[in-house]
Short mmCIF file of C-alpha atoms in Angstrom, two decimals:
data_model
loop_
_atom_site.label_atom_id
_atom_site.label_comp_id
_atom_site.label_asym_id
_atom_site.label_seq_id
_atom_site.Cartn_x
_atom_site.Cartn_y
_atom_site.Cartn_z
CA MET A 258 144.89 129.75 90.96
CA GLU A 259 141.94 131.96 91.95
CA PRO A 260 141.21 135.17 90.00
CA ARG A 261 142.37 138.41 91.55
CA TYR A 262 138.88 139.59 92.38
CA LEU A 263 138.39 136.60 94.69
CA GLU A 264 141.34 137.55 96.87
CA ARG A 265 139.69 139.26 99.81
CA GLU A 266 142.76 140.77 101.43
CA ALA A 267 143.65 144.33 100.55
CA ILE A 268 141.25 144.59 97.66
CA ASN A 269 138.97 147.55 97.15
CA PRO A 270 135.29 147.25 96.11
CA GLU A 271 135.95 148.87 92.71
CA THR A 272 138.45 146.17 91.77
CA LEU A 273 136.11 143.49 93.04
CA GLN A 274 133.28 144.92 91.00
CA GLU A 275 135.34 145.17 87.81
CA GLY A 276 136.58 141.60 88.10
CA LEU A 277 133.14 140.19 88.80
CA VAL A 278 131.45 142.14 86.01
CA GLU A 279 134.16 141.00 83.60
CA ARG A 280 133.56 137.40 84.65
CA ILE A 281 129.79 137.75 84.17
CA LYS A 282 130.22 139.27 80.70
CA ASP A 283 132.61 136.47 79.73
CA THR A 284 130.05 133.88 80.90
CA GLN A 285 127.30 135.63 78.96
CA GLN A 286 129.38 135.55 75.80
CA LYS A 287 130.10 131.84 76.19
CA LEU A 288 126.39 131.12 76.55
CA ARG A 289 125.51 133.26 73.54
CA ASN A 290 128.18 131.62 71.38
CA TYR A 291 126.96 128.19 72.43
CA LEU A 292 123.30 128.98 71.69
CA ASP A 293 124.24 130.50 68.31
CA GLY A 294 126.19 127.37 67.41
CA LEU A 295 123.34 125.18 68.61
CA GLU A 296 120.87 127.08 66.42
CA LYS A 297 123.11 126.60 63.36
CA GLN A 298 123.39 122.87 64.06
CA GLU A 299 119.60 122.62 64.36
CA SER A 300 119.19 124.39 60.99
CA ARG A 301 121.56 121.95 59.28
CA ARG A 302 119.94 118.90 60.87
CA GLY A 303 116.41 120.14 60.33
CA GLY A 304 115.50 119.34 63.92
CA ALA A 305 115.32 121.10 67.26
CA SER A 306 117.08 120.36 70.53
CA ASP A 307 115.42 120.54 73.94
CA PRO A 308 113.46 123.84 73.83
CA VAL A 309 113.14 124.01 77.63
CA ARG A 310 116.90 123.74 78.04
CA SER A 311 117.50 126.48 75.44
CA LYS A 312 114.86 128.66 77.10
CA ASN A 313 116.51 128.35 80.49
CA LEU A 314 119.98 129.08 79.09
CA THR A 315 118.54 132.22 77.48
CA LYS A 316 116.90 133.09 80.80
CA ILE A 317 120.29 132.76 82.49
CA ILE A 318 121.76 135.30 80.07
CA GLY A 319 119.00 137.73 81.02
CA HIS A 320 119.60 137.20 84.75
CA LEU A 321 123.32 137.80 84.27
CA GLN A 322 122.57 141.08 82.47
CA SER A 323 120.43 142.22 85.41
CA LEU A 324 123.20 141.29 87.83
CA ILE A 325 125.65 143.51 85.93
CA ILE A 326 123.31 146.44 86.57
CA PHE A 327 123.02 145.64 90.29
CA ILE A 328 126.71 145.00 90.97
CA SER A 329 128.36 148.19 92.13
CA PRO A 330 130.89 149.11 94.85
CA ASP A 331 128.18 150.72 97.00
CA ASN A 332 125.84 147.72 96.77
CA HIS A 333 124.93 146.64 100.29
CA ALA A 334 125.33 142.95 99.31
CA PHE A 335 128.95 143.55 98.32
CA PRO A 336 131.21 141.68 98.89
CA ASN A 337 129.49 139.16 101.19
CA GLN A 338 127.37 137.51 98.48
CA VAL A 339 130.10 137.21 95.86
CA ASP A 340 131.11 133.62 96.65
CA SER A 341 127.71 132.07 95.86
CA LEU A 342 127.52 133.97 92.57
CA VAL A 343 131.03 132.95 91.54
CA THR A 344 130.12 129.31 92.26
CA LEU A 345 127.23 129.57 89.79
CA LEU A 346 129.43 131.28 87.20
CA ASP A 347 131.90 128.40 87.47
CA GLN A 348 129.11 125.96 86.63
CA LEU A 349 128.26 127.95 83.48
CA GLN A 350 131.71 127.82 81.92
CA LYS A 351 130.91 124.76 79.77
CA PRO A 352 127.34 125.26 78.47
CA GLU A 353 127.51 122.16 76.29
CA GLU A 354 127.82 120.01 79.42
CA ILE A 355 124.80 121.53 81.19
CA SER A 356 121.81 119.21 81.21
CA ALA A 357 118.21 120.35 80.83
CA THR A 358 117.66 119.95 84.57
CA GLY A 359 120.94 121.71 85.30
CA ALA A 360 119.96 124.70 83.15
CA TRP A 361 116.62 124.91 84.97
CA GLU A 362 118.34 124.76 88.37
CA LEU A 363 120.93 127.40 87.48
CA ALA A 364 118.29 129.77 86.14
CA ASP A 365 116.33 129.45 89.39
CA LEU A 366 119.42 129.92 91.56
CA LEU A 367 120.42 133.04 89.62
CA GLU A 368 116.98 134.43 90.36
CA ILE A 369 117.86 134.13 94.04
CA GLU A 370 121.13 135.97 93.33
CA LEU A 371 119.06 138.80 91.86
CA VAL A 372 117.25 139.11 95.19
CA ARG A 373 120.57 139.10 97.06
CA PHE A 374 122.15 141.77 94.84
CA GLY A 375 119.01 143.70 93.91
CA ASP A 376 118.81 147.35 94.90
CA ASP A 377 116.05 148.81 97.05
CA ALA A 378 113.90 149.78 94.07
CA TYR A 379 114.02 146.19 92.76
CA LEU A 380 113.17 144.74 96.18
CA GLN A 381 110.27 147.14 96.65
CA MET A 382 108.93 146.22 93.21
CA LEU A 383 109.00 142.51 94.16
CA LEU A 384 107.27 143.25 97.44
CA ARG A 385 104.50 145.22 95.74
CA THR A 386 104.06 142.37 93.26
CA GLN A 387 103.52 140.05 96.22
CA GLN A 388 100.62 142.25 97.36
CA ASN A 389 98.73 141.22 94.22
CA THR A 390 99.80 137.57 94.25
CA ASN A 391 97.69 134.86 95.84
CA ASP A 392 99.14 131.54 94.73
CA ALA A 393 100.32 128.72 97.00
CA HIS A 394 103.74 130.33 97.50
CA SER A 395 102.81 133.98 97.82
CA TRP A 396 103.90 136.07 100.77
CA GLY A 397 100.43 135.94 102.32
CA LYS A 398 100.45 132.12 102.27
CA ARG A 399 103.86 131.82 103.93
CA PHE A 400 103.84 134.87 106.20
CA SER A 401 101.11 137.31 107.17
CA THR A 402 99.72 139.92 104.82
CA LYS A 403 100.18 142.53 107.53
CA SER A 404 103.92 141.80 107.72
CA LEU A 405 104.18 142.56 104.00
CA ASP A 406 102.37 145.87 104.41
CA ASP A 407 104.57 146.74 107.40
CA LEU A 408 107.70 145.89 105.43
CA ILE A 409 106.72 148.14 102.54
CA GLN A 410 106.00 150.90 105.05
CA LYS A 411 109.44 150.44 106.59
CA TYR A 412 111.05 151.36 103.28
CA LYS A 413 109.43 154.78 103.55
CA GLU A 414 111.22 155.53 106.82
CA VAL A 415 114.88 156.42 106.40
CA ASN A 416 116.02 155.02 109.73
CA GLN A 417 114.47 151.60 108.98
CA VAL A 418 115.61 151.07 105.39
CA GLN A 419 118.50 148.80 106.34
CA ASP A 420 116.27 146.52 108.42
CA ALA A 421 113.62 146.53 105.67
CA ARG A 422 116.22 145.59 103.07
CA LEU A 423 117.48 142.60 105.06
CA GLU A 424 113.96 141.40 105.89
CA ALA A 425 112.84 141.77 102.27
CA ARG A 426 115.80 139.79 100.97
CA ARG A 427 115.34 137.00 103.50
CA GLY A 428 111.60 136.76 102.89
CA LEU A 429 111.80 136.87 99.10
CA GLU A 430 114.65 134.39 99.06
CA TYR A 431 112.61 132.01 101.19
CA LEU A 432 109.66 132.28 98.79
CA LEU A 433 111.91 131.55 95.82
CA GLN A 434 113.37 128.55 97.61
CA THR A 435 109.88 127.13 98.11
CA TYR A 436 109.15 127.63 94.39
CA ILE A 437 112.39 125.89 93.45
CA LEU A 438 111.73 123.02 95.83
CA GLU A 439 108.31 122.42 94.30
CA TYR A 440 109.69 122.60 90.76
CA ARG A 441 112.30 120.01 91.74
CA ARG A 442 109.58 117.71 93.02
CA ASP A 443 107.55 118.25 89.86
CA ARG A 444 110.52 117.38 87.65
CA ALA A 445 111.21 114.24 89.68
CA LYS A 446 107.55 113.21 89.45
CA MET A 447 107.54 113.91 85.72
CA ARG A 448 110.51 111.60 85.20
CA LEU A 449 109.04 108.85 87.34
CA ARG A 450 105.70 109.02 85.56
CA GLY A 451 107.35 109.04 82.14
CA MET A 452 109.47 106.04 83.09
CA TYR A 453 106.47 104.05 84.33
CA LEU A 454 104.34 104.92 81.30
CA ALA A 455 107.16 103.79 79.01
CA ILE A 456 107.40 100.47 80.89
CA MET A 457 103.63 100.02 80.65
CA ALA A 458 103.75 100.67 76.91
CA TRP A 459 106.41 98.00 76.44
CA VAL A 460 104.35 95.54 78.49
CA LEU A 461 101.16 96.32 76.57
CA LEU A 462 102.85 95.79 73.20
CA PRO A 463 103.68 92.05 73.56
CA LEU A 464 100.40 91.40 75.41
CA THR A 465 98.42 92.98 72.58
CA ILE A 466 100.35 91.04 69.95
CA PHE A 467 99.84 87.82 71.91
CA LEU A 468 96.11 88.54 72.21
CA ALA A 469 95.81 89.12 68.46
CA LEU A 470 97.75 85.92 67.66
CA VAL A 471 95.58 83.83 69.96
CA TYR A 472 92.40 85.29 68.49
CA VAL A 473 93.46 84.81 64.86
CA ASP A 474 95.22 81.51 65.63
CA PRO A 475 97.31 81.49 62.42
CA PHE A 476 99.02 78.20 63.37
CA GLY A 477 95.85 76.29 64.22
CA LEU A 478 96.81 75.61 67.84
CA PHE A 479 93.22 75.69 69.13
CA LEU A 480 91.41 73.60 66.51
CA SER A 481 91.44 70.27 68.33
CA GLY A 482 87.84 69.83 69.41
CA SER A 483 85.87 71.55 72.15
CA TRP A 484 88.82 71.68 74.54
CA GLY A 485 90.74 73.69 72.00
CA ALA A 486 87.92 76.22 71.75
CA VAL A 487 87.64 76.49 75.54
CA SER A 488 91.41 76.92 75.89
CA LYS A 489 91.40 79.67 73.29
CA THR A 490 88.48 81.47 74.95
CA LEU A 491 90.03 81.20 78.41
CA LEU A 492 93.43 82.42 77.18
CA LEU A 493 91.83 85.35 75.36
CA ALA A 494 89.94 86.40 78.51
CA VAL A 495 93.01 86.15 80.74
CA ILE A 496 95.28 88.11 78.36
CA ALA A 497 92.58 90.74 77.83
CA GLY A 498 92.22 91.05 81.61
CA ALA A 499 95.96 91.68 81.98
CA ILE A 500 95.84 94.28 79.20
CA GLY A 501 92.82 96.00 80.74
CA SER A 502 94.46 96.24 84.16
CA VAL A 503 97.74 97.69 82.84
CA LEU A 504 95.93 100.08 80.51
CA SER A 505 93.65 101.30 83.29
CA ARG A 506 96.64 102.04 85.48
CA ALA A 507 98.44 103.84 82.64
CA ILE A 508 95.43 106.05 81.85
CA LYS A 509 94.93 106.96 85.51
CA LEU A 510 98.64 107.72 85.91
CA GLY A 511 98.63 109.89 82.79
CA ARG A 512 95.60 111.89 83.96
CA GLN A 513 96.81 112.68 87.45
CA PRO A 514 98.33 116.18 87.75
CA LEU A 515 101.89 116.51 89.02
CA SER A 516 101.55 119.86 90.75
CA SER A 517 99.20 120.85 93.55
CA ARG A 518 99.54 124.60 92.81
CA SER A 519 96.30 124.93 90.86
CA PRO A 520 94.14 121.79 91.19
CA VAL A 521 91.25 121.57 88.76
CA GLN A 522 87.83 120.94 90.25
CA GLY A 523 86.89 117.29 89.81
CA SER A 524 90.30 116.23 88.51
CA GLU A 525 92.41 113.38 89.83
CA PRO A 526 94.32 114.18 93.06
CA PRO A 527 97.90 115.38 92.49
CA LEU A 528 100.60 112.73 92.53
CA GLY A 529 103.13 112.73 95.34
CA ILE A 530 106.67 111.37 95.23
CA ARG A 531 105.77 108.51 97.59
CA ALA A 532 102.68 107.64 95.55
CA LEU A 533 104.73 107.53 92.37
CA LEU A 534 107.43 105.39 93.94
CA SER A 535 104.76 102.92 95.04
CA VAL A 536 103.50 102.68 91.44
CA GLY A 537 106.59 100.67 90.52
CA THR A 538 105.78 98.04 93.15
CA ILE A 539 102.07 97.96 92.31
CA PHE A 540 102.77 97.72 88.59
CA VAL A 541 104.59 94.40 88.97
CA ALA A 542 101.37 92.80 90.22
CA GLN A 543 98.99 94.78 87.98
CA SER A 544 98.86 92.38 85.03
CA PHE A 545 98.40 89.36 87.35
CA ILE A 546 95.54 91.11 89.15
CA GLY A 547 93.82 91.81 85.84
CA ALA A 548 94.35 88.26 84.60
CA THR A 549 92.94 86.84 87.85
CA SER A 550 89.88 89.11 87.67
CA ALA A 551 89.26 87.98 84.10
CA LEU A 552 89.58 84.34 85.10
CA VAL A 553 87.02 84.78 87.88
CA LEU A 554 84.51 86.37 85.50
CA PHE A 555 85.18 83.63 82.97
CA LEU A 556 84.10 81.09 85.58
CA VAL A 557 81.01 83.19 86.39
CA LEU A 558 80.06 83.24 82.71
CA GLU A 559 80.69 79.53 82.28
CA THR A 560 78.42 78.69 85.21
CA HIS A 561 75.70 81.09 83.93
CA LEU A 562 75.26 82.59 87.39
CA VAL A 563 74.58 86.10 86.12
CA PRO A 564 74.21 87.69 82.70
CA ILE A 565 76.89 90.31 82.14
CA GLY A 566 75.72 93.05 79.81
CA VAL A 567 74.38 92.85 76.29
CA VAL A 568 77.82 92.10 74.85
CA TYR A 569 77.96 88.62 76.30
CA ASN A 570 77.24 86.11 73.55
CA GLN A 571 79.55 83.21 74.48
CA SER A 572 81.88 83.99 71.57
CA PRO A 573 85.68 84.29 72.02
CA ALA A 574 85.44 88.02 71.33
CA GLY A 575 82.67 88.38 73.95
CA TYR A 576 84.73 86.56 76.57
CA ALA A 577 87.78 88.68 75.69
CA LEU A 578 85.79 91.89 76.07
CA ILE A 579 84.38 90.83 79.45
CA GLY A 580 87.91 89.83 80.53
CA PHE A 581 89.23 93.24 79.47
CA LEU A 582 86.49 95.02 81.44
CA ALA A 583 87.26 92.87 84.48
CA GLY A 584 90.86 94.09 84.45
CA PHE A 585 90.13 97.64 83.35
CA SER A 586 87.23 98.54 85.66
CA GLU A 587 87.31 97.62 89.33
CA PRO A 588 83.68 98.81 89.84
CA PHE A 589 82.56 96.52 87.00
CA PHE A 590 84.36 93.52 88.49
CA ILE A 591 83.11 94.20 92.03
CA GLY A 592 79.58 94.80 90.71
CA VAL A 593 79.46 91.35 89.11
CA LEU A 594 80.74 89.70 92.28
CA ASP A 595 78.10 91.55 94.30
CA LYS A 596 75.41 90.13 92.02
CA VAL A 597 76.79 86.64 92.46
CA SER A 598 77.06 86.85 96.24
CA GLY A 599 73.66 88.60 96.50
CA GLY A 600 71.77 85.66 95.08
CA SER A 601 70.85 87.10 91.69
CA VAL A 602 71.25 83.74 90.01
CA TYR A 603 70.11 82.95 86.49
CA VAL A 604 70.39 79.32 85.48
#
């Protein structure tokens, strides 16, 4: 059964306000009790829970307190905007079931509610803040700077305040929605990147162990004559090539920024959702590409077509290092092939 303050028929604004404020205060108390209990549990365990989740739950409490101030019977948003706020309050009734992403989302959505319920002084403050903001989602980037100046001027004219209020709320809400949309993309990209890096780590672990076992050869598998030595050297080069290719991809993926809001000069280009999704497909072939590159350079070394750096000394470790570089560095691999195809032959 719905609470009394949600019954629209024959209800006065004062009753609606009292019921909604009571609901907000009750939600605040539930969040505070939950965070207090969480802090006590962390003290007993000697560890900390997700700090971002706790921060956003605390932020929600602050937003709710601001809403209490704004909610009044003469508020111009009353009662049309009540439904969306009540929906958010319903989602906050069980804080222990709110995920980290959910807490982030709810905090952002409550910020939009502040714009919807905010009084004229609050809206004018946000508009003036936009005059000094120049990031990718500022008013001047989405609309014109002149429209912002005109809107602030409208608030000074009594007969245009209502139009200014509506325009300010719509514009500021749109800006917040663009922020939220980008944060959602960033969180999705963060998860995808973390998932791929974890997979790469688990692939690198057995490859590294296998490389070490082949090099040390504790069971004497490669001691049978010259063919055993060649087999060991070839296997070392191929495994090292696979490791180099996977590691190169992991380092590049870890360096690339997720957000395009403030790109650093000379840094890797920001990752997009589509680019990250394609990483999963590319990664399947990455180790085979590195192993193949290492095999090709092994053949180049064996035929003595070109000398490859000062590290080449025909030892297993030298072959393994060249194989690793073949997988790790595409320019290195292509450079050697260019020398071979260009006729720089040393017999």
